[in-house]
Structures are given as C-alpha cells and as structure tokens.
C-alpha cells in the first residue's frame, strides 16, 4: 500500500524535481499538490503545478489546491535563482481546464480520506499549514507526520547568514508549526546543501527519452548555467528532493531529536534556534542531520530515469 502524501509547494525548480520524484515513486501516492507563495508569487506557483502535471502527462492527476501568499515589502523571492517563471524561464505550456480548489478543501479531502495515515510534505514557506492550524487544529491532529524542508540549524542560511529561505519568508508560520507539538521531521540546509547535481546528472537526464526527464533537463538548464542563489556555477542543490527522499530511503539519513524555535522578528528573523534549556516545554522534532549523498542521488536518478544505470 503506497504511503499517501500531500505536497505543499512554492514551485521552483527544486520543488519540480521533488514532486516528479514523488509522482514517479511506486512507494508514494501523491493525493494532493497545494501551492503557496514563495519562490514565485502564488499565482505563478499555482500555474507551475499545472505546467508540471501537463508536461509529465500525469493521469489521473492529484487534487490541486491553491493556497496563500505572504505579504510585506521586505520579502525576497527566488526568481533570481529559478528564473522569472520559477521553472528556468522555459515555455512549458499551462494546463488547460485547470481548476484548483481552495487549499483548505484540498487538505481536508486528503486528511479525511487517509485519517492518521497522510504525511504532509512542506517544501515552501509554512503559510498554508499555519493558517490551517489556526483555523482547525483538530484537522492537523489527524495527520500522521509533517515533513518540512526548511531552516538552517547549525550552518549558515541561504537568504542571509542567519536564515533559510522558507523560514525567512514566513517566520511566524514556521514558529507556529514547529511549536504545535505535531510529529515533525525537519530537513534543514545542514543536510540538503550536500545534495548537489552537476553536469553529469544533467547529461543523464538528457540521455533518457521520458517526459519527466525531458521536463527536468529543460527546467534545470537556466539555473545550472547561471549558478545563482546558493549553488555554485554548473551545480544545483536539490533541497526539496530530500523531503521526499527521506520517506523513500530513510536508511540513508541520520537524525537527532531536537526542539527548535524560529525567531519571528528583528534582523535574524527566520533563524532556527535549537532549544537546549530543560525548562522550555517544547516537543522535540526529528531533525535530519546527515545523508549518504552519493547513494541518495543514485537512487533518485534510478527513479527519475526509470532505469538502473550500468555504471
Ligand atoms: O532554502 C531552500 C528552499 O527554499 C527550497 O524549498 C527552495 O525551493 C526554496 O523554496
Ligand atoms: Ca521550495
């Protein structure tokens, strides 16, 4: 029985890789994709979900929900990293007759279909999840686990030295969810920074004749050429794929039980702080600390290219 998951995504290029990995994995059943503002504005993130589903020719399609955006004049997005459209400035067409439902409906439908079994995977800012928690805390209690790509626990951030993009974009939402006492697996930059694609990976995608590999090779081209953001030139960090990979290949990861708080204001807003004082009543999270990067990438390409490589 595949594990039912809902993916909450701000639809940049690394989100597209993670979602493609989930859709092609037999061990997972993607019940819903919900958009959130972040890498690109909400409307573009929602449009990108449709572009991915059309490019991959996914049928039947998962339920698609449209979530929330963040507001404020100091917010940064990631169009300089992933291109103006968020998917490498490519011309993948939009999905016709695409009618996403409100995110609350998508979450409720997936949770009520798989009470106590659904895993929510958040690979963008936690704005939707925090609002859902405020509106209906009981609903989130029926979620088996929440996997969150976000935060920089001991390493430098990627938005500024102290903060990682998803937590910096909506620190209040991150603090709400990390202190909600739900079973959480945190996948921070401390680990994801080591999952880097290089030219050889791009060549492997280009060598496959598969809708998914054609799509991923094309959306990766611009960010690999520009090397903007936290990747070096001709390299690309697959942050979000780690949030899917930890469900597929848990044996490749090590973790620590750690309570974490997120600073919500001031110059270090978005900073992830381990809570080590005993007198603070906060449930520890499972924080992933290391990953076997070479094995992870090999496993990922076996799924993406739907074949084992003779190496
Ligand atoms: O810091 C990396 C995270 O921010 C990833 O989810 C990436 O897609 C961006 O949203
Ligand atoms: Ca993301």
Short mmCIF file of C-alpha atoms and ligand atoms in Angstrom, two decimals:
data_model
loop_
_atom_site.label_atom_id
_atom_site.label_comp_id
_atom_site.label_asym_id
_atom_site.label_seq_id
_atom_site.Cartn_x
_atom_site.Cartn_y
_atom_site.Cartn_z
CA UNK A 1 0.00 0.00 0.00
CA UNK A 2 1.73 3.25 -1.10
CA UNK A 3 2.16 5.98 1.53
CA UNK A 4 -0.43 8.77 0.91
CA UNK A 5 1.16 12.23 0.85
CA UNK A 6 0.12 15.86 0.28
CA UNK A 7 2.86 18.19 -1.00
CA UNK A 8 2.69 21.92 -0.17
CA UNK A 9 4.96 23.71 -2.62
CA UNK A 10 6.18 27.11 -3.84
CA UNK A 11 7.07 25.52 -7.20
CA UNK A 12 10.62 26.44 -8.00
CA UNK A 13 12.92 24.11 -9.92
CA UNK A 14 13.93 22.04 -6.91
CA UNK A 15 10.26 21.69 -5.99
CA UNK A 16 9.64 20.35 -9.51
CA UNK A 17 12.36 17.72 -9.03
CA UNK A 18 10.93 16.68 -5.66
CA UNK A 19 7.35 16.44 -6.96
CA UNK A 20 8.46 14.48 -10.04
CA UNK A 21 10.36 12.06 -7.78
CA UNK A 22 7.23 11.60 -5.65
CA UNK A 23 4.93 11.14 -8.65
CA UNK A 24 7.23 8.51 -10.21
CA UNK A 25 7.82 6.59 -6.94
CA UNK A 26 5.67 3.48 -6.51
CA UNK A 27 6.05 3.70 -2.71
CA UNK A 28 4.17 7.02 -2.60
CA UNK A 29 0.68 8.16 -3.61
CA UNK A 30 0.53 11.92 -4.20
CA UNK A 31 -3.04 12.66 -3.11
CA UNK A 32 -2.81 16.45 -3.46
CA UNK A 33 -0.50 19.25 -4.52
CA UNK A 34 -1.10 22.61 -2.81
CA UNK A 35 0.54 25.85 -3.94
CA UNK A 36 1.96 28.52 -1.66
CA UNK A 37 3.71 31.80 -2.42
CA UNK A 38 7.48 31.82 -2.01
CA UNK A 39 9.98 31.21 -4.81
CA UNK A 40 7.47 32.89 -7.09
CA UNK A 41 4.15 34.66 -6.39
CA UNK A 42 1.22 32.38 -5.57
CA UNK A 43 -0.44 32.69 -8.99
CA UNK A 44 2.76 31.59 -10.75
CA UNK A 45 3.35 28.76 -8.25
CA UNK A 46 -0.17 27.51 -8.91
CA UNK A 47 0.33 27.80 -12.67
CA UNK A 48 3.61 25.88 -12.37
CA UNK A 49 1.85 22.96 -10.69
CA UNK A 50 -0.35 22.68 -13.78
CA UNK A 51 2.63 23.05 -16.14
CA UNK A 52 4.42 20.17 -14.39
CA UNK A 53 1.36 17.89 -14.45
CA UNK A 54 0.81 18.57 -18.15
CA UNK A 55 4.50 18.06 -19.05
CA UNK A 56 4.63 14.75 -17.18
CA UNK A 57 1.28 13.67 -18.67
CA UNK A 58 0.11 12.61 -15.21
CA UNK A 59 -3.29 10.94 -15.40
CA UNK A 60 -5.23 10.74 -13.13
CA UNK A 61 -3.96 13.99 -11.70
CA UNK A 62 -3.71 14.60 -7.95
CA UNK A 63 -6.12 17.11 -6.44
CA UNK A 64 -4.63 20.61 -6.77
CA UNK A 65 -5.21 23.28 -4.13
CA UNK A 66 -4.36 26.96 -4.27
CA UNK A 67 -3.02 28.34 -1.01
CA UNK A 68 -1.83 31.65 0.36
CA UNK A 69 0.88 34.16 -0.39
CA UNK A 70 2.95 36.21 2.02
CA UNK A 71 2.85 40.00 2.10
CA UNK A 72 5.35 42.63 3.12
CA UNK A 73 7.77 44.95 1.40
CA UNK A 74 10.92 43.30 2.85
CA UNK A 75 10.12 39.88 1.40
CA UNK A 76 12.54 38.29 -1.04
CA UNK A 77 11.55 35.72 -3.62
CA UNK A 78 13.75 33.32 -5.62
CA UNK A 79 13.17 34.36 -9.23
CA UNK A 80 16.86 35.25 -9.47
CA UNK A 81 17.60 31.59 -8.67
CA UNK A 82 14.93 29.74 -10.65
CA UNK A 83 14.10 32.27 -13.37
CA UNK A 84 11.22 34.75 -13.68
CA UNK A 85 8.64 31.95 -14.08
CA UNK A 86 10.21 29.80 -11.35
CA UNK A 87 10.82 26.94 -13.81
CA UNK A 88 14.01 28.04 -15.55
CA UNK A 89 12.34 30.55 -17.91
CA UNK A 90 11.03 27.70 -20.05
CA UNK A 91 7.97 27.68 -22.29
CA UNK A 92 6.21 24.62 -20.88
CA UNK A 93 2.53 25.33 -21.54
CA UNK A 94 -0.10 25.86 -18.85
CA UNK A 95 -2.63 23.13 -18.15
CA UNK A 96 -5.97 23.79 -19.84
CA UNK A 97 -9.24 23.42 -17.90
CA UNK A 98 -7.23 23.65 -14.70
CA UNK A 99 -9.46 24.39 -11.72
CA UNK A 100 -7.61 24.19 -8.41
CA UNK A 101 -9.71 24.15 -5.25
CA UNK A 102 -9.06 26.24 -2.11
CA UNK A 103 -6.18 24.79 -0.09
CA UNK A 104 -8.44 24.16 2.90
CA UNK A 105 -10.59 21.87 0.74
CA UNK A 106 -7.54 20.03 -0.64
CA UNK A 107 -6.10 19.46 2.85
CA UNK A 108 -9.45 18.41 4.30
CA UNK A 109 -10.17 16.00 1.44
CA UNK A 110 -6.75 14.31 1.70
CA UNK A 111 -6.79 14.11 5.51
CA UNK A 112 -10.34 12.80 5.69
CA UNK A 113 -9.56 10.18 3.02
CA UNK A 114 -6.49 8.96 4.94
CA UNK A 115 -7.05 9.88 8.63
CA UNK A 116 -3.97 9.05 10.68
CA UNK A 117 -2.06 7.91 7.58
CA UNK A 118 -1.48 11.01 5.45
CA UNK A 119 2.00 12.56 5.51
CA UNK A 120 2.16 16.28 4.68
CA UNK A 121 5.39 17.32 2.94
CA UNK A 122 6.09 21.07 3.03
CA UNK A 123 8.72 22.30 0.60
CA UNK A 124 7.92 26.01 0.70
CA UNK A 125 7.02 28.57 3.37
CA UNK A 126 4.63 27.16 6.02
CA UNK A 127 1.96 29.81 5.47
CA UNK A 128 -0.85 27.42 4.45
CA UNK A 129 -0.16 24.93 7.24
CA UNK A 130 -0.01 27.62 9.93
CA UNK A 131 -3.29 29.17 8.79
CA UNK A 132 -4.90 25.71 8.72
CA UNK A 133 -3.60 25.09 12.26
CA UNK A 134 -5.11 28.35 13.47
CA UNK A 135 -8.45 27.61 11.78
CA UNK A 136 -8.82 23.93 12.66
CA UNK A 137 -6.14 22.46 14.96
CA UNK A 138 -8.13 19.25 15.10
CA UNK A 139 -7.57 18.63 11.40
CA UNK A 140 -3.79 18.64 11.76
CA UNK A 141 -4.05 16.18 14.64
CA UNK A 142 -5.23 13.60 12.05
CA UNK A 143 -2.01 13.99 10.01
CA UNK A 144 0.44 11.14 10.62
CA UNK A 145 3.60 13.25 10.18
CA UNK A 146 4.73 16.57 8.75
CA UNK A 147 8.00 16.62 6.79
CA UNK A 148 9.41 20.13 6.39
CA UNK A 149 12.27 21.25 4.15
CA UNK A 150 13.41 24.39 5.91
CA UNK A 151 15.68 26.04 8.41
CA UNK A 152 19.42 26.13 8.96
CA UNK A 153 20.13 24.69 12.40
CA UNK A 154 23.92 24.88 12.73
CA UNK A 155 25.00 26.02 9.24
CA UNK A 156 24.69 29.43 7.55
CA UNK A 157 21.38 30.34 5.96
CA UNK A 158 20.84 30.97 2.26
CA UNK A 159 18.81 34.17 2.43
CA UNK A 160 21.18 35.80 4.89
CA UNK A 161 23.71 34.23 7.21
CA UNK A 162 21.08 33.52 9.84
CA UNK A 163 18.06 32.32 7.86
CA UNK A 164 16.95 29.78 5.27
CA UNK A 165 14.52 30.91 2.54
CA UNK A 166 11.30 29.05 3.54
CA UNK A 167 11.57 30.08 7.20
CA UNK A 168 12.67 33.62 6.39
CA UNK A 169 9.70 34.13 4.02
CA UNK A 170 7.21 33.39 6.83
CA UNK A 171 8.95 33.00 10.21
CA UNK A 172 5.74 33.31 12.22
CA UNK A 173 4.24 30.38 10.32
CA UNK A 174 7.39 28.32 10.88
CA UNK A 175 7.37 29.08 14.62
CA UNK A 176 3.64 28.21 14.83
CA UNK A 177 4.14 24.79 13.23
CA UNK A 178 7.42 23.88 14.94
CA UNK A 179 5.83 24.62 18.34
CA UNK A 180 2.49 22.90 17.59
CA UNK A 181 3.53 19.60 19.14
CA UNK A 182 2.87 17.58 16.00
CA UNK A 183 5.21 14.75 14.80
CA UNK A 184 7.64 16.65 12.57
CA UNK A 185 10.69 15.66 10.53
CA UNK A 186 12.81 18.73 9.76
CA UNK A 187 15.05 18.62 6.67
CA UNK A 188 17.38 21.64 7.06
CA UNK A 189 20.09 23.19 4.88
CA UNK A 190 22.64 21.48 7.15
CA UNK A 191 21.80 18.35 5.19
CA UNK A 192 20.36 19.49 1.86
CA UNK A 193 23.42 21.56 0.94
CA UNK A 194 25.26 18.29 0.28
CA UNK A 195 22.78 17.12 -2.37
CA UNK A 196 24.24 18.80 -5.45
CA UNK A 197 23.68 17.98 -9.12
CA UNK A 198 26.45 18.63 -11.63
CA UNK A 199 26.79 18.41 -15.41
CA UNK A 200 26.92 14.60 -15.34
CA UNK A 201 23.43 14.49 -13.80
CA UNK A 202 22.10 16.84 -16.47
CA UNK A 203 23.65 14.56 -19.13
CA UNK A 204 21.93 11.53 -17.58
CA UNK A 205 18.56 13.27 -17.71
CA UNK A 206 19.16 14.34 -21.31
CA UNK A 207 20.08 10.74 -22.25
CA UNK A 208 16.65 9.45 -21.20
CA UNK A 209 13.67 9.56 -23.53
CA UNK A 210 10.96 10.15 -20.94
CA UNK A 211 8.54 13.08 -20.45
CA UNK A 212 9.76 13.59 -16.88
CA UNK A 213 13.46 13.68 -17.75
CA UNK A 214 12.85 15.99 -20.72
CA UNK A 215 10.96 18.37 -18.43
CA UNK A 216 13.58 18.29 -15.64
CA UNK A 217 16.53 18.67 -18.03
CA UNK A 218 14.83 21.73 -19.51
CA UNK A 219 13.90 23.48 -16.23
CA UNK A 220 17.40 22.80 -14.83
CA UNK A 221 19.26 24.38 -17.73
CA UNK A 222 18.88 28.06 -16.75
CA UNK A 223 19.70 27.72 -13.01
CA UNK A 224 22.65 25.43 -13.79
CA UNK A 225 24.02 27.96 -16.30
CA UNK A 226 23.57 30.96 -14.01
CA UNK A 227 24.51 29.24 -10.72
CA UNK A 228 22.54 31.89 -8.88
CA UNK A 229 21.45 31.55 -5.26
CA UNK A 230 23.20 29.03 -3.06
CA UNK A 231 24.56 26.85 -5.84
CA UNK A 232 27.99 27.23 -7.39
CA UNK A 233 28.07 27.71 -11.19
CA UNK A 234 27.17 24.50 -13.07
CA UNK A 235 25.84 22.95 -9.86
CA UNK A 236 22.31 22.74 -8.47
CA UNK A 237 21.21 21.88 -4.94
CA UNK A 238 18.11 19.65 -4.77
CA UNK A 239 16.93 20.87 -1.36
CA UNK A 240 13.29 19.78 -1.70
CA UNK A 241 14.00 16.30 -3.06
CA UNK A 242 15.45 15.45 0.37
CA UNK A 243 11.98 15.86 1.91
CA UNK A 244 10.69 13.15 -0.44
CA UNK A 245 13.83 11.01 -0.31
CA UNK A 246 13.67 10.68 3.49
CA UNK A 247 10.32 8.91 3.04
CA UNK A 248 11.67 6.63 0.28
CA UNK A 249 15.13 5.79 1.65
CA UNK A 250 15.18 6.50 5.43
CA UNK A 251 18.23 4.25 5.80
CA UNK A 252 20.35 6.91 4.04
CA UNK A 253 19.71 9.51 6.74
CA UNK A 254 20.74 10.12 10.35
CA UNK A 255 18.68 12.27 12.69
CA UNK A 256 18.69 13.87 16.12
CA UNK A 257 15.81 14.63 18.47
CA UNK A 258 15.94 18.38 18.95
CA UNK A 259 13.46 21.09 19.97
CA UNK A 260 13.80 24.12 17.70
CA UNK A 261 12.40 27.65 17.78
CA UNK A 262 12.25 30.20 14.98
CA UNK A 263 12.93 33.90 15.56
CA UNK A 264 10.00 35.87 14.18
CA UNK A 265 11.33 39.42 14.17
CA UNK A 266 14.44 41.53 14.14
CA UNK A 267 17.49 41.25 11.89
CA UNK A 268 17.75 37.48 12.49
CA UNK A 269 14.07 36.77 11.63
CA UNK A 270 13.73 33.24 10.33
CA UNK A 271 16.72 31.98 12.30
CA UNK A 272 16.32 28.43 13.55
CA UNK A 273 17.50 28.09 17.17
CA UNK A 274 17.92 24.72 18.91
CA UNK A 275 16.18 24.86 22.30
CA UNK A 276 18.54 23.20 24.74
CA UNK A 277 17.19 24.58 28.05
CA UNK A 278 15.35 21.92 30.02
CA UNK A 279 12.75 24.35 31.33
CA UNK A 280 11.32 25.10 27.92
CA UNK A 281 8.28 22.97 27.26
CA UNK A 282 8.64 22.22 23.56
CA UNK A 283 8.28 18.86 21.82
CA UNK A 284 11.46 17.77 20.08
CA UNK A 285 11.46 17.29 16.32
CA UNK A 286 13.28 14.63 14.34
CA UNK A 287 15.96 16.82 12.74
CA UNK A 288 17.76 15.10 9.87
CA UNK A 289 21.47 15.74 10.27
CA UNK A 290 23.32 13.75 7.58
CA UNK A 291 22.58 11.89 4.35
CA UNK A 292 24.53 9.47 2.16
CA UNK A 293 24.56 11.96 -0.72
CA UNK A 294 26.02 9.73 -3.45
CA UNK A 295 23.56 6.91 -2.73
CA UNK A 296 20.70 9.42 -2.47
CA UNK A 297 21.42 10.88 -5.91
CA UNK A 298 21.88 7.43 -7.46
CA UNK A 299 18.55 6.26 -6.02
CA UNK A 300 16.87 9.45 -7.24
CA UNK A 301 18.14 9.03 -10.80
CA UNK A 302 17.08 5.39 -10.88
CA UNK A 303 13.53 6.57 -10.21
CA UNK A 304 13.63 9.67 -12.45
CA UNK A 305 15.10 7.77 -15.37
CA UNK A 306 13.04 4.67 -14.53
CA UNK A 307 16.03 2.52 -15.14
CA UNK A 308 19.15 1.26 -13.40
CA UNK A 309 22.30 2.66 -14.91
CA UNK A 310 25.12 0.30 -15.75
CA UNK A 311 27.94 2.26 -14.09
O1 LIG B 1 16.03 27.07 1.08
C1 LIG B 1 15.62 26.15 0.10
C2 LIG B 1 14.12 26.19 -0.05
O2 LIG B 1 13.70 27.49 -0.47
C3 LIG B 1 13.59 25.25 -1.14
O3 LIG B 1 12.31 24.83 -0.80
C4 LIG B 1 13.54 26.12 -2.37
O4 LIG B 1 12.56 25.67 -3.31
C5 LIG B 1 13.10 27.41 -1.76
O5 LIG B 1 11.68 27.36 -1.62
CA1 LIG B 2 10.51 25.01 -2.41
#
